[in-house]
Each structure stands twice: as structure tokens, then as C-alpha cells.
PDB file of C-alpha atoms in Angstrom:
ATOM      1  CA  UNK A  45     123.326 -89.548  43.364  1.00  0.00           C
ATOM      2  CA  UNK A  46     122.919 -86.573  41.083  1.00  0.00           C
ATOM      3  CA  UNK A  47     120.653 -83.579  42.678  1.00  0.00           C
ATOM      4  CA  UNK A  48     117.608 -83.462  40.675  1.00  0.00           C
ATOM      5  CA  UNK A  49     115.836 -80.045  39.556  1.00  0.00           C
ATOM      6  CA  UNK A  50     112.255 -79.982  38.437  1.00  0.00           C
ATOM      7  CA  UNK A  51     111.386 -77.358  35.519  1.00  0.00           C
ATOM      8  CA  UNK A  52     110.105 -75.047  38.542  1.00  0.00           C
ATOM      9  CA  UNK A  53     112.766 -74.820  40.029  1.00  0.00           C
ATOM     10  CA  UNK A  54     114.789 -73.588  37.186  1.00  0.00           C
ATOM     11  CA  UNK A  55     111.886 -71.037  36.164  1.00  0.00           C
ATOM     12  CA  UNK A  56     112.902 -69.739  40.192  1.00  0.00           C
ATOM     13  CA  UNK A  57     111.004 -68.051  42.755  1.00  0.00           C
ATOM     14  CA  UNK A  58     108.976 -65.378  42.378  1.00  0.00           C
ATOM     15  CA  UNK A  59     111.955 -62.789  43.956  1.00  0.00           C
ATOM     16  CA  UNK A  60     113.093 -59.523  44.955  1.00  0.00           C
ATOM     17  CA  UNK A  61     116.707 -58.871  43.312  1.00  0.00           C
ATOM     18  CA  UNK A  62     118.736 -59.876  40.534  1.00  0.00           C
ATOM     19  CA  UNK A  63     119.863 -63.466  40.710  1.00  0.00           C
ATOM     20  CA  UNK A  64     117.616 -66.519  42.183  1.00  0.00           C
ATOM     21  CA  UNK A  65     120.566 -68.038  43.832  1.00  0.00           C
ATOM     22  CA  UNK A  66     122.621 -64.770  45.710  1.00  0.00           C
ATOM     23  CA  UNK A  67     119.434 -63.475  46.538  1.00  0.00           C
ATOM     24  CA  UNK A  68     116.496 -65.727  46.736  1.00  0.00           C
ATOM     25  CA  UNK A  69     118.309 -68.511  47.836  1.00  0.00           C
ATOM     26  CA  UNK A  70     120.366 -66.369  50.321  1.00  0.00           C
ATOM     27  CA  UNK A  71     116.827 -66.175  51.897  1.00  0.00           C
ATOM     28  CA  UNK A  72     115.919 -68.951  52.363  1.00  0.00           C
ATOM     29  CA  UNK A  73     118.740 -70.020  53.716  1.00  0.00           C
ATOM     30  CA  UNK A  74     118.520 -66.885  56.405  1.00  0.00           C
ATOM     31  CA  UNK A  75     114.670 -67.696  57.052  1.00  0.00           C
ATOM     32  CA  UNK A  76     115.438 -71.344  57.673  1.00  0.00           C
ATOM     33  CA  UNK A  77     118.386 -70.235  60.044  1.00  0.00           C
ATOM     34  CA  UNK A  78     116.207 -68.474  62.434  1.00  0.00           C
ATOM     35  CA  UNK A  79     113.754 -71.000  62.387  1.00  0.00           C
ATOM     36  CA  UNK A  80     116.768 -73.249  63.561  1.00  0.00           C
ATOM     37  CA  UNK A  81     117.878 -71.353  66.234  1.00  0.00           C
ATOM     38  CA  UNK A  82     113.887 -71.211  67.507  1.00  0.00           C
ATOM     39  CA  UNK A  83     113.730 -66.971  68.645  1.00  0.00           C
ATOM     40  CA  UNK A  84     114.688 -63.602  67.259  1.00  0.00           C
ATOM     41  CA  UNK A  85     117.877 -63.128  66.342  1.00  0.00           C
ATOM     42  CA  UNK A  86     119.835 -59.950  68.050  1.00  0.00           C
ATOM     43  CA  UNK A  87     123.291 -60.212  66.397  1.00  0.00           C
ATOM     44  CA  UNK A  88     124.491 -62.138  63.283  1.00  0.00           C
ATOM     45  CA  UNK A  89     128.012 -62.928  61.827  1.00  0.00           C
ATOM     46  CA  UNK A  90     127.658 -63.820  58.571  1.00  0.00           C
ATOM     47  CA  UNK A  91     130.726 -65.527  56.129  1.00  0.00           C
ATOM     48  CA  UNK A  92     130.152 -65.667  52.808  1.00  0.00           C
ATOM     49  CA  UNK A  93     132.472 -68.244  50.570  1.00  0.00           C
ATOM     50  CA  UNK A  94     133.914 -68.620  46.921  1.00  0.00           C
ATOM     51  CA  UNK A  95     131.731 -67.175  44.284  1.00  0.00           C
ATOM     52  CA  UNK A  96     129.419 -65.591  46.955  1.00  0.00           C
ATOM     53  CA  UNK A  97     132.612 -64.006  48.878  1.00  0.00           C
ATOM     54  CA  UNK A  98     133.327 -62.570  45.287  1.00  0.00           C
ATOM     55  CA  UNK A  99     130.069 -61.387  44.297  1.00  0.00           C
ATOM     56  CA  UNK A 100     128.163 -60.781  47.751  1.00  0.00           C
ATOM     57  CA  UNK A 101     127.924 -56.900  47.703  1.00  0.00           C
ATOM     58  CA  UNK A 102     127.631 -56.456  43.700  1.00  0.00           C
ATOM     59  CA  UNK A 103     124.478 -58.737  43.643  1.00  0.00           C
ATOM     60  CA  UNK A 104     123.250 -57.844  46.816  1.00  0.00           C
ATOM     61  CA  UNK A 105     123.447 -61.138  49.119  1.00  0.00           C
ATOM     62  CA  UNK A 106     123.985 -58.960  51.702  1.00  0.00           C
ATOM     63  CA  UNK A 107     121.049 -57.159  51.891  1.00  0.00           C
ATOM     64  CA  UNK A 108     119.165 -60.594  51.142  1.00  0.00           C
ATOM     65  CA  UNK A 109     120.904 -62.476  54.241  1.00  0.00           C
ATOM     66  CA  UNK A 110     119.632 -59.613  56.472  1.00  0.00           C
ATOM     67  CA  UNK A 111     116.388 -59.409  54.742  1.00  0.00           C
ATOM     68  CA  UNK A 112     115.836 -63.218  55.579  1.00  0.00           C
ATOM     69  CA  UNK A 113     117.555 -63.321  59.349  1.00  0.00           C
ATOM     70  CA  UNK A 114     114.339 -59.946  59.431  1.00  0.00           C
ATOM     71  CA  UNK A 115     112.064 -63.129  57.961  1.00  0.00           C
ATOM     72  CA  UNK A 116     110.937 -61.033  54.828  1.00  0.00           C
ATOM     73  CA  UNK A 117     109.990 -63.280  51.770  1.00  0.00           C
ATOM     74  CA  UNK A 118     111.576 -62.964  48.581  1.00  0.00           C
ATOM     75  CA  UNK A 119     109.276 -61.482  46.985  1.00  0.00           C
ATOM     76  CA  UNK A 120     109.297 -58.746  50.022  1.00  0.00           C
ATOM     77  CA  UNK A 121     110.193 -55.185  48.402  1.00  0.00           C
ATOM     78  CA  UNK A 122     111.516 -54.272  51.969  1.00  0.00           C
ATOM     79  CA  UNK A 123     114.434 -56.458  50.643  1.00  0.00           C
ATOM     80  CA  UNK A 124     116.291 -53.567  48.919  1.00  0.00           C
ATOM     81  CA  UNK A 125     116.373 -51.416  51.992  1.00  0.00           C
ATOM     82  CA  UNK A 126     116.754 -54.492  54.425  1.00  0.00           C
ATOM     83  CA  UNK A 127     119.664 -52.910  56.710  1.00  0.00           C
ATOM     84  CA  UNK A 128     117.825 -50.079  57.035  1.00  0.00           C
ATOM     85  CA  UNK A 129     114.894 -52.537  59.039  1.00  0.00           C
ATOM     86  CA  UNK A 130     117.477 -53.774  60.558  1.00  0.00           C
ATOM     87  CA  UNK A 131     119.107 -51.359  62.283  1.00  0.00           C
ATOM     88  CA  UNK A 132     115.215 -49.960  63.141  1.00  0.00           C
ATOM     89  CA  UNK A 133     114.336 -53.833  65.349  1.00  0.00           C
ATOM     90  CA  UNK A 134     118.198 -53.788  66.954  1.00  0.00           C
ATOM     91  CA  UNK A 135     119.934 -56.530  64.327  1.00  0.00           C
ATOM     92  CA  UNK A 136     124.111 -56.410  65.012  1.00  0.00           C
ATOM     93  CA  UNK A 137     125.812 -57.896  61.827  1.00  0.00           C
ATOM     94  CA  UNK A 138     129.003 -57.966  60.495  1.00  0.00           C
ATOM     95  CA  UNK A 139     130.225 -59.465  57.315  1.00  0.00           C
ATOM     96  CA  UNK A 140     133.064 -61.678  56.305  1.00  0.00           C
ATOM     97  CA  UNK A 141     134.332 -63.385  53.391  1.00  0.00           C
ATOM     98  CA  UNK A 142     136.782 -66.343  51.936  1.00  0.00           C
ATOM     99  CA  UNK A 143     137.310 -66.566  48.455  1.00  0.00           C
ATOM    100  CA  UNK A 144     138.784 -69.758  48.106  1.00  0.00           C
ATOM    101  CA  UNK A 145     137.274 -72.618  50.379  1.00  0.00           C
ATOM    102  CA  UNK A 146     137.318 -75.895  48.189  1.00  0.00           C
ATOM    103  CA  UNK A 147     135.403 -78.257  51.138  1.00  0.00           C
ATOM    104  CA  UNK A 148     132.422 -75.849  50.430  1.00  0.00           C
ATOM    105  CA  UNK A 149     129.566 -75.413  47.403  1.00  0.00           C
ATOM    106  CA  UNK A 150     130.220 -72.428  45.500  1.00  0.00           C
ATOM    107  CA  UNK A 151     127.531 -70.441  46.664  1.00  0.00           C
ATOM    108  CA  UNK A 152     127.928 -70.979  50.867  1.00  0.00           C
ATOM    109  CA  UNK A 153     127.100 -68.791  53.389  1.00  0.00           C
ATOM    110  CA  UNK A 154     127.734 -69.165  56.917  1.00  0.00           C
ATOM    111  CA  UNK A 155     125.544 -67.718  60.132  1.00  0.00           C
ATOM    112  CA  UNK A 156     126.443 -67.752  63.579  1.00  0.00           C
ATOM    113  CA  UNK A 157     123.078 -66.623  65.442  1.00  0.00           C
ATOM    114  CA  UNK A 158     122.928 -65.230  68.765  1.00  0.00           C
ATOM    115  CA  UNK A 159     119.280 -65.001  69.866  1.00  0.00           C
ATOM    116  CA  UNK A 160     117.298 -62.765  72.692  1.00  0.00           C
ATOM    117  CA  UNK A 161     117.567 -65.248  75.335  1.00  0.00           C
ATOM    118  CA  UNK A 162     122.078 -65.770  74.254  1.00  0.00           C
ATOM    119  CA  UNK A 163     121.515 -68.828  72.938  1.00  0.00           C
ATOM    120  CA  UNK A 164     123.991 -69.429  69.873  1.00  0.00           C
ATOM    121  CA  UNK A 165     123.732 -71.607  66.783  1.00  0.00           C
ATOM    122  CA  UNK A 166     125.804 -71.679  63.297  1.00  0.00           C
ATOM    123  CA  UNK A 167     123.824 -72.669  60.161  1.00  0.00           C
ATOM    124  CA  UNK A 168     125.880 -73.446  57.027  1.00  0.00           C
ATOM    125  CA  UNK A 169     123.534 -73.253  54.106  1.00  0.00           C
ATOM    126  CA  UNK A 170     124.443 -73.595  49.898  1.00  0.00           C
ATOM    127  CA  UNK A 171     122.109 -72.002  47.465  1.00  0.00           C
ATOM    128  CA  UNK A 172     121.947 -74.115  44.274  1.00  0.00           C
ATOM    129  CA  UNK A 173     120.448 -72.254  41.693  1.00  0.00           C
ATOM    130  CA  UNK A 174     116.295 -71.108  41.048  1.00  0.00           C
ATOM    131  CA  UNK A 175     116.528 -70.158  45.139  1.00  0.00           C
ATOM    132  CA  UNK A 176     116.867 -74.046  46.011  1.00  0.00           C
ATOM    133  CA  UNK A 177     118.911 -74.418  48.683  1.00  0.00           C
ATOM    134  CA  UNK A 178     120.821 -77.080  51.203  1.00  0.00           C
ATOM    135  CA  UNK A 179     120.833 -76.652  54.996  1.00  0.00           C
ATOM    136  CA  UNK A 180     123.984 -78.539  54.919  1.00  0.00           C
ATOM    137  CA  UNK A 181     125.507 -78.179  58.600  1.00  0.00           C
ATOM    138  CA  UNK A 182     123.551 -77.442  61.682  1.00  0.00           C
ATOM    139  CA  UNK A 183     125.858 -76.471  64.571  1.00  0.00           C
ATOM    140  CA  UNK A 184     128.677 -78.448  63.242  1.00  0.00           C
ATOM    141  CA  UNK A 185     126.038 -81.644  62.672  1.00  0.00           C
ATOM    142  CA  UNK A 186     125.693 -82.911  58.772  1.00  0.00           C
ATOM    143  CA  UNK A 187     121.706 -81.894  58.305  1.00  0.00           C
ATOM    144  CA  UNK A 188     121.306 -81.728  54.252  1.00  0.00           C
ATOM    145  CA  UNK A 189     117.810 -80.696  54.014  1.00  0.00           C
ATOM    146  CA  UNK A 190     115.799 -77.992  51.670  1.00  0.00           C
ATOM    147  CA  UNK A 191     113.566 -76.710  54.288  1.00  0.00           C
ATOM    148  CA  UNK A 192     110.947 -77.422  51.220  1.00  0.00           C
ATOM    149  CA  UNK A 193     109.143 -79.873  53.132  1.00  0.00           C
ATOM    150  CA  UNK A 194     107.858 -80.191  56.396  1.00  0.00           C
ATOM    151  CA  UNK A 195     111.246 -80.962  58.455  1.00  0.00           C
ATOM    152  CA  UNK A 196     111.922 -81.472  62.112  1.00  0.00           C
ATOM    153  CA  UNK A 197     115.317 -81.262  63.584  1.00  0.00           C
ATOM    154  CA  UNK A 198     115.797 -82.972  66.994  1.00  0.00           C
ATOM    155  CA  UNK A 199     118.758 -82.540  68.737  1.00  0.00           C
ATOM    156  CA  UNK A 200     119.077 -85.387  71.540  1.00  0.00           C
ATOM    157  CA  UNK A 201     121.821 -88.159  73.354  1.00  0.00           C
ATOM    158  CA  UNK A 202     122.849 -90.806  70.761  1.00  0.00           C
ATOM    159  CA  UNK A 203     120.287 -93.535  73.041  1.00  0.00           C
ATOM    160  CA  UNK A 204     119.825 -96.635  71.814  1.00  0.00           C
ATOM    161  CA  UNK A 205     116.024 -97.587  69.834  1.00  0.00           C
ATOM    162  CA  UNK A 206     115.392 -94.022  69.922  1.00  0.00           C
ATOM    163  CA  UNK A 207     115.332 -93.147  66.195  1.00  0.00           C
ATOM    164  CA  UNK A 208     112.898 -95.976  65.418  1.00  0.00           C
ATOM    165  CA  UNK A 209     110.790 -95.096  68.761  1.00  0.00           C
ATOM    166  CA  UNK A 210     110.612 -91.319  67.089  1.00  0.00           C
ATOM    167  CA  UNK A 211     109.507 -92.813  64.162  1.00  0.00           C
ATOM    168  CA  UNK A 212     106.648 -94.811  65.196  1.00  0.00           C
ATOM    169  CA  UNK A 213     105.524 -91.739  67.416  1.00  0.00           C
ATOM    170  CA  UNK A 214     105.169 -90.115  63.713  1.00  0.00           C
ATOM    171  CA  UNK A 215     103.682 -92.342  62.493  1.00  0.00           C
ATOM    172  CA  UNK A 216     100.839 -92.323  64.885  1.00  0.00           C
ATOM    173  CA  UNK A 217     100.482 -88.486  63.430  1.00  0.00           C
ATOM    174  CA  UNK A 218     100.087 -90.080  59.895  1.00  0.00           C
ATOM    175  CA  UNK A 219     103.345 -88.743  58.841  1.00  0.00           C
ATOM    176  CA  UNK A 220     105.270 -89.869  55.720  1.00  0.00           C
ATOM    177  CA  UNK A 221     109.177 -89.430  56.119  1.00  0.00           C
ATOM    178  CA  UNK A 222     110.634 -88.625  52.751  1.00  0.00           C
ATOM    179  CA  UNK A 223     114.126 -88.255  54.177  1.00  0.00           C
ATOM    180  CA  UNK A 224     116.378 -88.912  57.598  1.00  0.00           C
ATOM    181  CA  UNK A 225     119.608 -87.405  57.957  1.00  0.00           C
ATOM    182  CA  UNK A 226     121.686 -88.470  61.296  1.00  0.00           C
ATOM    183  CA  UNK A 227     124.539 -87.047  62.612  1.00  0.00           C
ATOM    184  CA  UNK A 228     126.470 -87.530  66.083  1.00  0.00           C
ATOM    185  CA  UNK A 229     129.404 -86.587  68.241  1.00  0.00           C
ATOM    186  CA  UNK A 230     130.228 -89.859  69.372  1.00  0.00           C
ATOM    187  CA  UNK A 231     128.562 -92.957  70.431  1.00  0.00           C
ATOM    188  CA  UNK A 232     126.587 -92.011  73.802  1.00  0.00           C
ATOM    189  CA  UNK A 233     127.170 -88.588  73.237  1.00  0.00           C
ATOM    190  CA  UNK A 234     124.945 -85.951  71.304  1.00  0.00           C
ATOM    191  CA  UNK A 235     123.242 -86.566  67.932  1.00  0.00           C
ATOM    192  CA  UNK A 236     121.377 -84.319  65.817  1.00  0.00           C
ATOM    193  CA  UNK A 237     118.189 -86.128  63.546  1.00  0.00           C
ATOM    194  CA  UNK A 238     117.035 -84.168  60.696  1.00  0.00           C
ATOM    195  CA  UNK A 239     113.006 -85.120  59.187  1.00  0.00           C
ATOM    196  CA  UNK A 240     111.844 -84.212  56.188  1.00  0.00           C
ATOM    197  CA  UNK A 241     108.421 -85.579  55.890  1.00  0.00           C
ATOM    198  CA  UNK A 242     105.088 -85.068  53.296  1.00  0.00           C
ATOM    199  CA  UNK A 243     102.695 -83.890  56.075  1.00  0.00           C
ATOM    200  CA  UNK A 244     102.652 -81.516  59.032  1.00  0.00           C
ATOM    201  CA  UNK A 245     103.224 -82.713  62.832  1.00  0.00           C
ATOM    202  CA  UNK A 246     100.623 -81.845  65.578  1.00  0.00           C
ATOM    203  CA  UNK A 247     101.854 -79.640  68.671  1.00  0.00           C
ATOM    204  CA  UNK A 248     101.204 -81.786  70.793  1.00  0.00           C
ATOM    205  CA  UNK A 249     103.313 -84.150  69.467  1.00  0.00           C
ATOM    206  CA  UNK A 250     106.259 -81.629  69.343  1.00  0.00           C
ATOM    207  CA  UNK A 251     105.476 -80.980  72.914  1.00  0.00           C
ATOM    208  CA  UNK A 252     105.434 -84.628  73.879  1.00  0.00           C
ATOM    209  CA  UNK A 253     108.816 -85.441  71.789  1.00  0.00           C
ATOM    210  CA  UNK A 254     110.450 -81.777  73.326  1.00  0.00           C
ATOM    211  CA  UNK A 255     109.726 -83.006  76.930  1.00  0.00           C
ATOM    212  CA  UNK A 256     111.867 -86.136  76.579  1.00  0.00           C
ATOM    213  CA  UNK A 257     114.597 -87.011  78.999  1.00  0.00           C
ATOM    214  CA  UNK A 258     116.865 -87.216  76.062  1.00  0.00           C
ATOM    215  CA  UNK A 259     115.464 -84.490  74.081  1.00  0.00           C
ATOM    216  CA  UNK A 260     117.574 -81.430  74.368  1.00  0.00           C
ATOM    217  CA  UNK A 261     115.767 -79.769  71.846  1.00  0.00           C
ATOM    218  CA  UNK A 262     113.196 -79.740  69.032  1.00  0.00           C
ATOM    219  CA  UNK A 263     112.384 -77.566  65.931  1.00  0.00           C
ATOM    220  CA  UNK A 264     109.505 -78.059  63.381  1.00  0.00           C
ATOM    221  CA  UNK A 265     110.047 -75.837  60.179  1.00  0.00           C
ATOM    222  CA  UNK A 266     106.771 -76.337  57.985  1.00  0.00           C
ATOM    223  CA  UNK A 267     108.025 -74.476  55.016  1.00  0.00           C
ATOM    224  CA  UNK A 268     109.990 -72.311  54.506  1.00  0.00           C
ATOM    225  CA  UNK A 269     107.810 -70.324  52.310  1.00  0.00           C
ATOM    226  CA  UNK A 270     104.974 -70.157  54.411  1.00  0.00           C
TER     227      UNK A 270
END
């Protein structure tokens, strides 16, 4: 099915920088990593590929990728000096690019995340154009969301009845699921669920699903631009 764009989306964000897509977008897609990997990030690697590998420095996606992993919006005029922050709160980065990578959207970007507490997670995000952009891989699990909506990404053991069982405690909260991406290692073995849904999820209900047997892990992004 062909992506869809609404009229907003191609007017873009209101931004910091000169192109919606290597630097709004870029982000986004930084904001939504951290928010993935659930605490302050202390060191980043960061791969940019194809056209963003090519362009990265020129139209300053590099400065936007640390400006988002700092969780500065893009309309944040800190943007433009955003290694500068960095360095100030302790941020290690390092930057690497691939020009050619065919499996991947034009405008990818890759983050490996270390946090405060050593926990690690890669984020693979693609910025489509008027700073839209596609979580597509979530430590190596297929994910494919916008972080526009209200999305909860569980990370769990492939058990059996426990993606409708999720579902129904949702919908208990009154929540609408627009979209369910799920991914897994093997059958029995770890699966990631991805929820994009119209309407917020209460706490306790993120406290209740986190405390699981199965649950490894749980992380509720509202929106990204909140």
C-alpha cells in the first residue's frame, strides 16, 4: 500500500534548519530513540545511509541527531549549537556513514544508544519528507511506526493468547488501536509488539502490563511532539 501524506505534512513542521527531512525528521527520529531506550542517553553511535551519508554535515543532520538524542524540539534554536549542549550534559558520539545501502530508505539513520544505567538499544529510523518519519527497526525487531500517535512498544516471550489478552487489557482503558506491528525471534523465543493507538494509556496500566512474567519490558511514547 502506498504511504499516504496529508497537505500538513507536506507544508512540514514548524523547524529549526534547512530541510524538513535531514533536520526535522532527523529529530524525531532521535527524540523517539531515547524514548525507546527508556533513560538518558550517555554515548551514541550514529550511521547515517545513502543520501543522508552524502549530505549529513552540509545540511546539518548532525547537529539535528544530537539535538534530538539532547530531546530539543525542532523548532528549538539550541539546535544550531547542539554539540556544544552536548558536550556541556556528558553526550559521547561518533559519526559514521555508508553511501550506498540499497536494503535501506534513502534518508536512514542508525543509533546505537547506551544509556546511564549500560543498557544498549539500536533504533533504525527513515525520515520521509515534511519531518514524517518511520521507526522502522527496534533492536533488530521490524517496528514501522511514526511515533505520531500514542504507541506502546512491549518487548516480551512469543506466549501463546498473549497479544489478544494485551488487547483486551486496552481495551478496558478505552483505547482504539489504529495499528499492530509484531515481530519475533523465533517461536517461544522473544517478540517485540509495537501499538499505535488514538488515545493515551493510564500508568497504572503500564505498570500492571510491565510487571508481567513475560514482560521484559514496556515503553509508552505519547507523542513525539509533546
Amino acid at each position: 500500500m502506498a504511504e499516504r501524506s496529508s497537505i500538513f505534512d507536506m507544508i512540514g513542521p514548524v523547524m529549526i534548519g534547512p530541510s524538513s527531512s535531514h533536520t526535522a525528521g532527523v529529530v524525531r527520529i532521535a527524540r523517539t530513540a531515547i524514548r525507546v531506550l527508556g533513560e538518558k542517553p550517555v554515548k551514541a553511535e550514529i550511521t547515517f545511509y545513502n543520501s543522508f551519508a552524502r549530505t549529513y554535515e552540509g545540511h546539518g543532520s548532525d547537529r539535528a541527531v544530537i539535538a534530538g538524542l539532547l530531546d530539543f524540539h525542532t523548532d528549538d534554536k539550541r539546535i544550531k549549537n547542539a554539540m556544544d549542549y552536548a558536550e556541556e550534559r556528558g553526550l559521547e558520539y561518533s559519526f559514521r556513514s555508508i553511501g550506498s545501502a540499497a536494503v535501506y530508505h534513502p534518508n536512514t539513520v542508525k543509533l546505537r544508544l547506551t544509556g546511564e544505567s549500560s543498557r544498549t538499544m539500536d533504533v533504525i529510523g527513515e525520515s520521509l519528507g515534511g519531518g514524517v518519519i518511520n521507526i522502522r527497526e527496534v533492536d533488530g525487531f521490524s517496528s514501522g511506526f511514526s511515533a505520531s500517535l500514542h504507541t506502546m512498544i512491549i518487548m516480551a516471550k512469543d506466549v501463546k493468547g498473549s497479544i489478544a489478552f494485551i488487547a483486551n487489557i486496552l481495551s478496558n482503558d478505552d483505547c482504539n488501536i489504529a495499528t499492530m506491528t509484531v515481530s519475533r525471534k523465533g517461536k517461544n523465543d522473544l517478540a517485540c509488539l509495537v501499538l499505535e493507538m488514538d488515545s493515551g494509556v493510564r500508568e497504572i496500566t503500564l505498570q500492571y502490563l510491565e510487571q508481567l512474567k513475560w514482560v521484559k519490558h514496556v515503553r509508552y511514547i505519547p507523542n513525539i511532539d509533546q
